[in-house]
């Protein structure tokens, strides 16, 4: 089972930078090791939207292989 988390990427990686871009990673923990199963960077600068999408992915227990397609579909809708 994957756990979807929001990631932040910015030019300076600081919390005060207004140019933050957010993405989503599918992660799992096994034997104390964090494994990144799939990751999509630079999806949106809208933190609330990306958090809602991450929550939806966790709620429906989506397979990480579908992450890119789901993000593409969600971006098409907005």
Coordinates of N, CA, C and O in Angstrom, one line a residue:
X1 N 0.8 -1.2 0.0 CA 0.0 0.0 0.0 C 0.9 1.2 0.0 O 1.8 1.4 0.8
X2 N 0.6 2.2 -0.9 CA 1.3 3.4 -1.0 C 0.7 4.5 -0.2 O -0.6 4.5 0.0
X3 N 1.5 5.4 0.3 CA 1.0 6.6 1.0 C 1.4 7.8 0.2 O 2.6 7.9 -0.1
X4 N 0.4 8.6 -0.3 CA 0.7 9.7 -1.1 C 1.0 10.9 -0.3 O 0.2 11.3 0.6
X5 N 2.1 11.6 -0.5 CA 2.5 12.8 0.2 C 2.8 13.9 -0.8 O 3.3 13.7 -1.9
X6 N 2.6 15.2 -0.3 CA 2.9 16.3 -1.1 C 4.4 16.7 -0.9 O 4.9 16.6 0.2
X7 N 5.0 17.0 -2.0 CA 6.4 17.5 -1.9 C 6.5 18.9 -2.4 O 5.7 19.3 -3.2
X8 N 7.5 19.6 -1.9 CA 7.7 21.0 -2.4 C 9.1 21.1 -3.0 O 10.1 20.6 -2.5
X9 N 9.1 21.8 -4.1 CA 10.3 22.1 -4.8 C 10.3 23.6 -5.1 O 9.4 24.1 -5.7
X10 N 11.4 24.2 -4.8 CA 11.6 25.6 -5.1 C 13.0 25.9 -5.4 O 13.9 25.1 -5.1
X11 N 13.3 27.0 -6.0 CA 14.6 27.4 -6.5 C 15.6 27.4 -5.3 O 16.7 27.0 -5.4
X12 N 15.1 27.9 -4.2 CA 16.0 28.0 -3.0 C 15.6 27.1 -1.9 O 16.3 27.0 -0.8
X13 N 14.5 26.3 -2.1 CA 14.0 25.4 -1.1 C 13.8 26.0 0.3 O 14.2 25.5 1.3
X14 N 13.3 27.2 0.3 CA 13.0 27.9 1.5 C 11.5 28.1 1.7 O 10.8 28.2 0.7
X15 N 11.0 28.2 2.9 CA 9.6 28.4 3.1 C 9.2 29.8 2.8 O 8.0 30.0 2.6
X16 N 10.0 30.7 2.7 CA 9.7 32.1 2.4 C 9.6 32.4 0.9 O 9.2 33.5 0.5
X17 N 10.0 31.5 0.1 CA 10.0 31.7 -1.3 C 8.6 31.6 -1.9 O 7.9 30.6 -1.6
X18 N 8.2 32.5 -2.7 CA 6.8 32.5 -3.2 C 6.7 31.7 -4.5 O 5.6 31.5 -5.0
X19 N 7.8 31.1 -5.0 CA 7.8 30.4 -6.2 C 7.8 28.9 -6.0 O 8.4 28.1 -6.8
X20 N 7.1 28.4 -5.0 CA 7.1 27.0 -4.7 C 6.2 26.3 -5.7 O 5.1 26.7 -6.0
X21 N 6.7 25.1 -6.1 CA 5.9 24.2 -6.9 C 5.8 22.9 -6.1 O 6.7 22.5 -5.5
X22 N 4.6 22.3 -6.2 CA 4.3 21.1 -5.4 C 4.1 20.0 -6.3 O 3.6 20.1 -7.4
X23 N 4.4 18.8 -5.8 CA 4.2 17.6 -6.5 C 3.7 16.5 -5.6 O 3.4 16.8 -4.4
X24 N 3.6 15.3 -6.0 CA 3.1 14.2 -5.2 C 4.0 13.0 -5.4 O 4.4 12.6 -6.5
X25 N 4.3 12.4 -4.3 CA 5.1 11.1 -4.3 C 4.3 10.0 -3.6 O 3.6 10.2 -2.7
X26 N 4.4 8.8 -4.2 CA 3.8 7.6 -3.6 C 5.0 6.9 -2.9 O 6.0 6.6 -3.5
X27 N 4.8 6.8 -1.6 CA 5.8 6.2 -0.7 C 5.3 5.0 0.1 O 4.1 4.9 0.3
X28 N 6.2 4.2 0.5 CA 5.9 3.1 1.4 C 7.1 2.9 2.3 O 8.2 3.2 2.0
X29 N 6.8 2.4 3.5 CA 7.8 2.1 4.5 C 7.9 0.6 4.8 O 6.8 0.0 5.1
X30 N 9.0 0.0 4.6 CA 9.2 -1.4 4.8 C 10.5 -1.6 5.6 O 11.6 -1.2 5.1
X31 N 10.5 -2.3 6.7 CA 11.7 -2.5 7.5 C 12.5 -1.3 7.8 O 13.7 -1.3 7.8
X32 N 11.8 -0.2 8.1 CA 12.4 1.1 8.4 C 13.0 1.8 7.3 O 13.7 2.8 7.5
X33 N 12.7 1.4 6.1 CA 13.2 2.0 4.9 C 12.1 2.7 4.1 O 11.1 2.0 3.7
X34 N 12.3 4.0 3.8 CA 11.3 4.7 3.0 C 11.6 4.5 1.5 O 12.7 4.7 1.1
X35 N 10.6 3.9 0.8 CA 10.8 3.6 -0.6 C 9.8 4.6 -1.4 O 8.6 4.6 -1.2
X36 N 10.4 5.3 -2.3 CA 9.7 6.1 -3.2 C 9.3 5.3 -4.4 O 10.1 4.8 -5.2
X37 N 8.0 5.0 -4.6 CA 7.5 4.1 -5.6 C 7.2 4.9 -6.9 O 7.4 4.4 -8.0
X38 N 6.8 6.1 -6.8 CA 6.5 7.0 -8.0 C 6.4 8.4 -7.5 O 6.0 8.7 -6.4
X39 N 6.9 9.3 -8.3 CA 6.9 10.7 -8.0 C 6.7 11.6 -9.2 O 7.2 11.3 -10.2
X40 N 5.8 12.6 -9.0 CA 5.6 13.6 -10.1 C 5.9 14.9 -9.5 O 5.2 15.4 -8.6
X41 N 6.8 15.6 -10.1 CA 7.3 16.9 -9.6 C 6.6 18.1 -10.3 O 6.1 17.9 -11.5
X42 N 6.6 19.2 -9.8 CA 6.2 20.5 -10.4 C 4.8 20.4 -11.0 O 4.5 20.8 -12.1
X43 N 3.8 19.9 -10.2 CA 2.5 19.8 -10.7 C 1.7 21.1 -10.6 O 1.0 21.5 -11.6
X44 N 1.8 21.8 -9.5 CA 1.0 23.0 -9.3 C 1.6 23.9 -8.2 O 2.4 23.4 -7.4
X45 N 1.3 25.1 -8.2 CA 1.7 26.0 -7.2 C 0.6 26.2 -6.1 O 0.7 27.0 -5.2
X46 N -0.5 25.5 -6.3 CA -1.7 25.6 -5.5 C -1.6 24.5 -4.4 O -2.0 23.3 -4.7
X47 N -1.2 24.8 -3.2 CA -0.9 23.8 -2.2 C -2.2 23.2 -1.8 O -2.3 22.0 -1.5
X48 N -3.3 23.9 -1.6 CA -4.6 23.4 -1.2 C -5.1 22.3 -2.2 O -5.6 21.3 -1.8
X49 N -5.0 22.6 -3.5 CA -5.5 21.7 -4.5 C -4.6 20.4 -4.5 O -5.2 19.3 -4.5
X50 N -3.3 20.5 -4.4 CA -2.5 19.4 -4.4 C -2.6 18.5 -3.1 O -2.6 17.3 -3.2
X51 N -2.9 19.2 -2.0 CA -3.2 18.4 -0.8 C -4.5 17.6 -0.9 O -4.6 16.5 -0.5
X52 N -5.5 18.3 -1.5 CA -6.8 17.6 -1.7 C -6.6 16.4 -2.6 O -7.2 15.3 -2.4
X53 N -5.8 16.5 -3.7 CA -5.6 15.4 -4.6 C -4.8 14.3 -3.9 O -5.2 13.1 -4.0
X54 N -3.9 14.6 -3.1 CA -3.1 13.6 -2.3 C -4.1 12.9 -1.4 O -4.0 11.6 -1.3
X55 N -4.9 13.6 -0.7 CA -5.9 13.0 0.2 C -6.8 12.0 -0.6 O -7.1 10.9 -0.1
X56 N -7.3 12.4 -1.8 CA -8.1 11.6 -2.6 C -7.4 10.3 -3.0 O -8.0 9.2 -3.0
X57 N -6.1 10.4 -3.4 CA -5.3 9.3 -3.8 C -5.2 8.3 -2.6 O -5.3 7.1 -2.8
X58 N -5.0 8.8 -1.4 CA -4.8 8.0 -0.2 C -6.2 7.3 0.1 O -6.2 6.1 0.4
X59 N -7.3 8.1 0.0 CA -8.6 7.5 0.3 C -9.0 6.3 -0.6 O -9.5 5.3 -0.1
X60 N -8.7 6.5 -1.9 CA -9.0 5.4 -2.8 C -7.9 4.4 -3.0 O -8.1 3.5 -3.9
X61 N -6.8 4.5 -2.3 CA -5.7 3.5 -2.3 C -5.3 3.2 -3.8 O -5.3 2.1 -4.2
X62 N -5.0 4.3 -4.5 CA -4.6 4.2 -5.9 C -3.2 3.5 -6.0 O -2.3 3.8 -5.3
X63 N -3.1 2.7 -7.0 CA -1.8 2.1 -7.3 C -0.9 3.1 -7.9 O -1.3 3.9 -8.8
X64 N 0.4 3.2 -7.4 CA 1.3 4.2 -7.8 C 1.6 4.3 -9.3 O 2.0 5.3 -9.9
X65 N 1.4 3.2 -10.0 CA 1.6 3.2 -11.5 C 0.7 4.1 -12.2 O 1.0 4.6 -13.3
X66 N -0.4 4.5 -11.6 CA -1.4 5.3 -12.3 C -1.3 6.8 -11.9 O -2.0 7.6 -12.4
X67 N -0.3 7.1 -11.1 CA -0.2 8.5 -10.6 C -0.1 9.5 -11.7 O -0.8 10.5 -11.6
X68 N 0.8 9.4 -12.6 CA 1.0 10.3 -13.7 C -0.3 10.6 -14.5 O -0.7 11.7 -14.8
X69 N -1.0 9.5 -14.8 CA -2.2 9.6 -15.6 C -3.3 10.3 -14.8 O -4.1 11.1 -15.4
X70 N -3.4 10.0 -13.5 CA -4.4 10.7 -12.7 C -4.2 12.2 -12.6 O -5.1 13.0 -12.7
X71 N -2.9 12.5 -12.4 CA -2.6 14.0 -12.3 C -2.9 14.6 -13.6 O -3.5 15.8 -13.6
X72 N -2.5 14.0 -14.7 CA -2.8 14.6 -16.0 C -4.3 14.8 -16.2 O -4.8 15.9 -16.7
X73 N -5.1 13.8 -15.8 CA -6.6 13.9 -15.9 C -7.1 15.0 -15.0 O -8.0 15.8 -15.4
X74 N -6.6 15.1 -13.8 CA -7.1 16.2 -12.9 C -6.7 17.6 -13.4 O -7.5 18.5 -13.2
X75 N -5.5 17.7 -14.0 CA -5.1 19.0 -14.5 C -6.0 19.4 -15.7 O -6.2 20.6 -16.0
X76 N -6.4 18.4 -16.5 CA -7.3 18.7 -17.6 C -8.6 19.3 -17.2 O -9.2 20.1 -17.9
X77 N -9.1 18.8 -16.1 CA -10.4 19.2 -15.6 C -10.4 20.7 -15.1 O -11.4 21.4 -15.3
X78 N -9.3 21.1 -14.5 CA -9.3 22.5 -14.0 C -9.0 23.6 -15.0 O -8.7 23.5 -16.1

